[in-house]
mmCIF file of C-alpha atoms in Angstrom:
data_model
loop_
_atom_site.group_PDB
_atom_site.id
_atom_site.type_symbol
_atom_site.label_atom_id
_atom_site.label_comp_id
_atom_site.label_asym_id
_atom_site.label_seq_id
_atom_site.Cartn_x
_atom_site.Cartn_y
_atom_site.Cartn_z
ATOM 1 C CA UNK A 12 137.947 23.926 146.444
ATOM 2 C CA UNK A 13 140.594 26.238 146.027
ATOM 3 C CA UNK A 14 140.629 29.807 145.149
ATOM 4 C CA UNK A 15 142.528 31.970 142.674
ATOM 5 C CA UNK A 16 143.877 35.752 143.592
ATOM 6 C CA UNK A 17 141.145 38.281 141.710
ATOM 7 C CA UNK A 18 144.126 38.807 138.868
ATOM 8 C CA UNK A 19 144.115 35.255 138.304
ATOM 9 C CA UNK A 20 140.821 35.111 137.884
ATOM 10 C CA UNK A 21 140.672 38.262 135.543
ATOM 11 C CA UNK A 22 143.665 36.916 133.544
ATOM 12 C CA UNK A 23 140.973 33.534 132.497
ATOM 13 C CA UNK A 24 138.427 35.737 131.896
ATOM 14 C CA UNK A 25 139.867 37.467 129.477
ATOM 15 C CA UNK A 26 141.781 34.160 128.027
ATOM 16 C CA UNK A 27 138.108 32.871 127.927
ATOM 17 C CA UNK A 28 137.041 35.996 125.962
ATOM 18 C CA UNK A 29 139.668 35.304 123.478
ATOM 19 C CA UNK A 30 138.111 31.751 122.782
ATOM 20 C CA UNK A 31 140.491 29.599 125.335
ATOM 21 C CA UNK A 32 138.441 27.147 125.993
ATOM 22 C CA UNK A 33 140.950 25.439 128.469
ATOM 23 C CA UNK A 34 140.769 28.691 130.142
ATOM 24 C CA UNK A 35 137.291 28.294 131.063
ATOM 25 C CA UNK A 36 137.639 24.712 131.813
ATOM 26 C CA UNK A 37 139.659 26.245 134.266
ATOM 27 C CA UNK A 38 137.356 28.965 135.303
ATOM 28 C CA UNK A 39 134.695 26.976 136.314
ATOM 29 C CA UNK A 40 135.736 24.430 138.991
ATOM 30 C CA UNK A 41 137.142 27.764 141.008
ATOM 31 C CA UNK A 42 134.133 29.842 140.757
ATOM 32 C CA UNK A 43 131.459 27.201 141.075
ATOM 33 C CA UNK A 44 131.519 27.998 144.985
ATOM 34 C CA UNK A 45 130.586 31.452 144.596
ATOM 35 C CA UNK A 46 128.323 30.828 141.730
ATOM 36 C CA UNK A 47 126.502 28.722 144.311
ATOM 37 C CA UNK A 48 126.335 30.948 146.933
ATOM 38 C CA UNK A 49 124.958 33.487 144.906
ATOM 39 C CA UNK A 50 122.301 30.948 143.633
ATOM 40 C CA UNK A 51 121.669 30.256 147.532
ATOM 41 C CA UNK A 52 121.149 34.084 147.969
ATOM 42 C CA UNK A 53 118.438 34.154 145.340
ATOM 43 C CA UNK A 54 116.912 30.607 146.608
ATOM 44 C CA UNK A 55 117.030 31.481 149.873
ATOM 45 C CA UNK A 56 112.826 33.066 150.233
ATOM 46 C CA UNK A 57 111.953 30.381 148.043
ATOM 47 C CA UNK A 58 109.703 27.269 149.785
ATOM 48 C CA UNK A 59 111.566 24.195 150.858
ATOM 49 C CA UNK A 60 109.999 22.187 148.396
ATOM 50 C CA UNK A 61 110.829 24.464 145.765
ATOM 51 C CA UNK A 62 111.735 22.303 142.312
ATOM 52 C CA UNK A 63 114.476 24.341 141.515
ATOM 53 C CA UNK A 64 117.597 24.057 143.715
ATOM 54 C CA UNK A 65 120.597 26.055 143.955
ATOM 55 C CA UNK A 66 122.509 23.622 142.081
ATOM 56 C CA UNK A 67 120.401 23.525 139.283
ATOM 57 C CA UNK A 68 119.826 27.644 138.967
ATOM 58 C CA UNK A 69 124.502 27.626 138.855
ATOM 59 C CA UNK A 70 124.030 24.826 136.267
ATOM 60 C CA UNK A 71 121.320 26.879 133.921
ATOM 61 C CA UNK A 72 123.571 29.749 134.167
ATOM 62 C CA UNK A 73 126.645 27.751 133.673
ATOM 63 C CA UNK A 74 124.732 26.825 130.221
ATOM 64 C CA UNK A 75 123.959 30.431 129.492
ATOM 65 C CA UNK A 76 127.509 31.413 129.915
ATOM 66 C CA UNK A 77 128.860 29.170 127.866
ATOM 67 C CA UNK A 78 126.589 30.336 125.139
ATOM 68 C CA UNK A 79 128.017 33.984 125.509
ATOM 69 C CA UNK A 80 130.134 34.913 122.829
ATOM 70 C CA UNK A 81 132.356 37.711 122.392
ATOM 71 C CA UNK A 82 131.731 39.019 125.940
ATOM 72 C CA UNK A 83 135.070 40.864 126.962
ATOM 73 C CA UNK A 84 135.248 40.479 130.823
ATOM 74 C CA UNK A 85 136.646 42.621 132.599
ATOM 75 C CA UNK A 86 137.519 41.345 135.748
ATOM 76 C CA UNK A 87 136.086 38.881 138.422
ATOM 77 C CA UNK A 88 132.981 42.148 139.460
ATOM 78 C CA UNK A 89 131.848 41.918 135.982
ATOM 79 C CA UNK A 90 131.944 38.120 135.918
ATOM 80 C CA UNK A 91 129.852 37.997 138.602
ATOM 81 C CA UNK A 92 127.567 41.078 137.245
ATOM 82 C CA UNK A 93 127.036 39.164 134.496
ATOM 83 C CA UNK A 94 126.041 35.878 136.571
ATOM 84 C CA UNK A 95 123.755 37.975 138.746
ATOM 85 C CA UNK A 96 121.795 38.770 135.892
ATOM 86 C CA UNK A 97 121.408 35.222 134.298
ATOM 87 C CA UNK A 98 120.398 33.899 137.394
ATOM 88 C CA UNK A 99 117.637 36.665 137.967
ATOM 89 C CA UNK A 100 116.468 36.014 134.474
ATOM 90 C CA UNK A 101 115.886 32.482 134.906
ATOM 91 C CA UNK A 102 114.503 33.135 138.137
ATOM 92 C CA UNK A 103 111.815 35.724 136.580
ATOM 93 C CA UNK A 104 111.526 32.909 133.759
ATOM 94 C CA UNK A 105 110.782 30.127 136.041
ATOM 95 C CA UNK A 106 108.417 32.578 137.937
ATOM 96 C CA UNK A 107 106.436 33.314 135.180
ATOM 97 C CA UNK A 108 106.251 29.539 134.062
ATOM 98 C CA UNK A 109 104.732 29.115 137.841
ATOM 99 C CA UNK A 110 102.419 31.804 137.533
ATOM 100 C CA UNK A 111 101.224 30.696 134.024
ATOM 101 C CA UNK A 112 100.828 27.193 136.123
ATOM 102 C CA UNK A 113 98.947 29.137 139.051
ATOM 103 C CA UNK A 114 101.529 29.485 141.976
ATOM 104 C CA UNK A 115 103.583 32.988 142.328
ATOM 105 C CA UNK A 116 106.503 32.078 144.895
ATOM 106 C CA UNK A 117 107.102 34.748 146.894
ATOM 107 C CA UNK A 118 110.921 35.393 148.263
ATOM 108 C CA UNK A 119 112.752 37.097 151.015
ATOM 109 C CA UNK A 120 114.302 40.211 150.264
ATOM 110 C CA UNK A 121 116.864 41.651 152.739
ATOM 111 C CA UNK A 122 116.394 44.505 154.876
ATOM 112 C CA UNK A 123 119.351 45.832 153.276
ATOM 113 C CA UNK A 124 117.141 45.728 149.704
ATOM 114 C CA UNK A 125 113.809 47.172 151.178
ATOM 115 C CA UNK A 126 112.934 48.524 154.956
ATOM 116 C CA UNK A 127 109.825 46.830 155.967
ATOM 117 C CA UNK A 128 109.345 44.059 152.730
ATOM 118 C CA UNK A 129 110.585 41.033 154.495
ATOM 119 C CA UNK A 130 108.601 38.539 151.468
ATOM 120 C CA UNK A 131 107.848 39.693 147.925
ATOM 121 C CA UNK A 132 106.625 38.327 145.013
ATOM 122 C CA UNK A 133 109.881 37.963 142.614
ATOM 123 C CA UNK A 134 107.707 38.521 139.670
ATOM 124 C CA UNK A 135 106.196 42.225 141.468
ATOM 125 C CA UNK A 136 110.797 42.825 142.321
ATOM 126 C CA UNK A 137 111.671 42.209 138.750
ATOM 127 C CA UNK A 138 108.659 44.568 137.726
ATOM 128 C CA UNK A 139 109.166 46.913 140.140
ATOM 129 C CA UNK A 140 113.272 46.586 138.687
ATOM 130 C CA UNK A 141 111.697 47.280 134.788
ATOM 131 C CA UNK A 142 110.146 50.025 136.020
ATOM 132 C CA UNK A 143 113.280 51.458 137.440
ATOM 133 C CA UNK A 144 115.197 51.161 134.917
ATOM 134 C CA UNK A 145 113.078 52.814 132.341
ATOM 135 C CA UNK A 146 113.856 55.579 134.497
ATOM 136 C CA UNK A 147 117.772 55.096 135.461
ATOM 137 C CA UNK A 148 119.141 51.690 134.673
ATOM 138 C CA UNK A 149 122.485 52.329 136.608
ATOM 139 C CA UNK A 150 121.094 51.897 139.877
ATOM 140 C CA UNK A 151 119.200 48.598 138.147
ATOM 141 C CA UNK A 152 122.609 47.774 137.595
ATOM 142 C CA UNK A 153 123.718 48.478 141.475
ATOM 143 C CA UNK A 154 121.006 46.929 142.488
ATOM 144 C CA UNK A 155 122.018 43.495 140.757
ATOM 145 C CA UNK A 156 125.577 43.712 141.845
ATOM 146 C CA UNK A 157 124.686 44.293 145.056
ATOM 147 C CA UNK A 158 121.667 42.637 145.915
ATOM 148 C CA UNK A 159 121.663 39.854 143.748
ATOM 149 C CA UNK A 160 125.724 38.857 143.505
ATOM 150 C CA UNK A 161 126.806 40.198 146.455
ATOM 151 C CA UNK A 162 129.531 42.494 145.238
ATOM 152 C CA UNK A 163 130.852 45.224 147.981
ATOM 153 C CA UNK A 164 130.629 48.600 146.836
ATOM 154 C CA UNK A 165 133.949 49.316 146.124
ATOM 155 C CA UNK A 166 133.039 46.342 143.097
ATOM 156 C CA UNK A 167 129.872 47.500 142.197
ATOM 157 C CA UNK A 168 131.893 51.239 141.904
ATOM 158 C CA UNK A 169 134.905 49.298 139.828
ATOM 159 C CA UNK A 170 132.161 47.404 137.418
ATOM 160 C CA UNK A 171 129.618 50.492 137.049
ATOM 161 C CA UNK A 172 133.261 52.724 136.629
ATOM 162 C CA UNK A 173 131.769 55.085 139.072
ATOM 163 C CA UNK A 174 132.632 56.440 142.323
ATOM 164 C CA UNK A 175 132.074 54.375 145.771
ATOM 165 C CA UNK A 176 130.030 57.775 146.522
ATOM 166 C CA UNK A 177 127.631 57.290 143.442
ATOM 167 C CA UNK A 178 127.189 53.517 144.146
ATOM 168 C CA UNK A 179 126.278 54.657 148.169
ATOM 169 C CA UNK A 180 123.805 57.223 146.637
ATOM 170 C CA UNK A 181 122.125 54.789 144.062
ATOM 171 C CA UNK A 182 121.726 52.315 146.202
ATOM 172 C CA UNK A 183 120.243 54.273 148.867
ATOM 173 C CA UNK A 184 117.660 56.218 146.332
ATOM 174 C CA UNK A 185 117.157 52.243 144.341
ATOM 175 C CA UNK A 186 115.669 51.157 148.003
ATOM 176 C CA UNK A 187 113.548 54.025 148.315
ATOM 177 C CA UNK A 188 112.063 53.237 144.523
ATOM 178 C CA UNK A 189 111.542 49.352 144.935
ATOM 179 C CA UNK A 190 109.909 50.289 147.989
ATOM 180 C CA UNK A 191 107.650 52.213 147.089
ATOM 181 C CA UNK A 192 106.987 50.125 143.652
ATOM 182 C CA UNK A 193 106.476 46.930 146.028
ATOM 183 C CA UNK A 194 104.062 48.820 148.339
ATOM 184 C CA UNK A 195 101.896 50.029 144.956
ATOM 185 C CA UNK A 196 101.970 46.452 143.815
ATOM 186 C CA UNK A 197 100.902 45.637 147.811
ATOM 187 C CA UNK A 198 103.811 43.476 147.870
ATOM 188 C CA UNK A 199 105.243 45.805 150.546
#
């Protein structure tokens, strides 16, 4: 599979955004990888026999994406910003569907995300994200590009257009929140 320079990439986006739709014919075969491994990321505390696989969560967002109109990427962060949220959405969605059904699946969450919550329930994160960003939806926003796509923080900075040094600080104080959020939802 090959890979395009981040320019390149940025360039289609925005070709996409002006309605090229060769451009995202384009897009897609070169981004699928990461779109997967992102999808693996969020699968990854999910039980083996879990009905929906990585594939199929790139393949629902692939669908949601190509509904988005008039969305003016910016560059290959904010692609994947964008991504990170689709696939927690349909995530949640499928969740709830489960729990409607009478099974809650619970998933890892890095140590990176949470000291001391090795499984939550994704239903009790998402909340626990809600409840956040009543209060400050930027570091909702970190937390998605960071957690959930991967991004470094020197993307999460260019995405958010913030400094590196308010990305380090959100992130550290969005820990401390979810923590404590999980731990009042004994999730923690």
């Amino acid at each position: 599979m090959r890979t395009l320079p981040s320019e390149e990439l940025t360039r289609l986006l925005l070709a996409w955004s002006a309605g090229d739709e060769q451009a995202l014919d384009d897009l897609l075969p070169v981004v699928y990888r990461e779109l997967y491994n992102m999808a693996r990321r969020y699968m990854a505390g999910e039980r083996p026999d879990h009905t929906l696989q990585a594939s199929a969560l790139v393949n629902e967002a692939y669908l949601k994406l190509v509904d988005v109109r008039q969305m003016q990427w910016q560059n290959r962060a904010h692609f994947f910003g964008v991504c990170a949220q689709l696939m927690r959405r349909i995530l949640v969605d499928f969740g709830r569907r489960l729990k409607r059904g009478g099974g809650v699946r619970p998933v890892n969450l890095s140590e990176d995300l949470v000291i001391g919550a090795q499984t939550t329930n994704l239903l009790a994160l998402d909340d626990a994200l809600n409840a956040l960003a009543a209060v400050d939806p930027r570091k909702v926003r970190v937390v998605e590009l960071r957690f959930f796509s991967g991004l470094t923080v020197e993307e999460t900075a260019e995405v958010l257009n913030v400094s590196v040094d308010t990305v380090v600080r959100d992130w550290r104080l969005a820990k401390v929140w979810l923590h404590r959020e999980l731990e009042k939802a004994g999730e923690a």
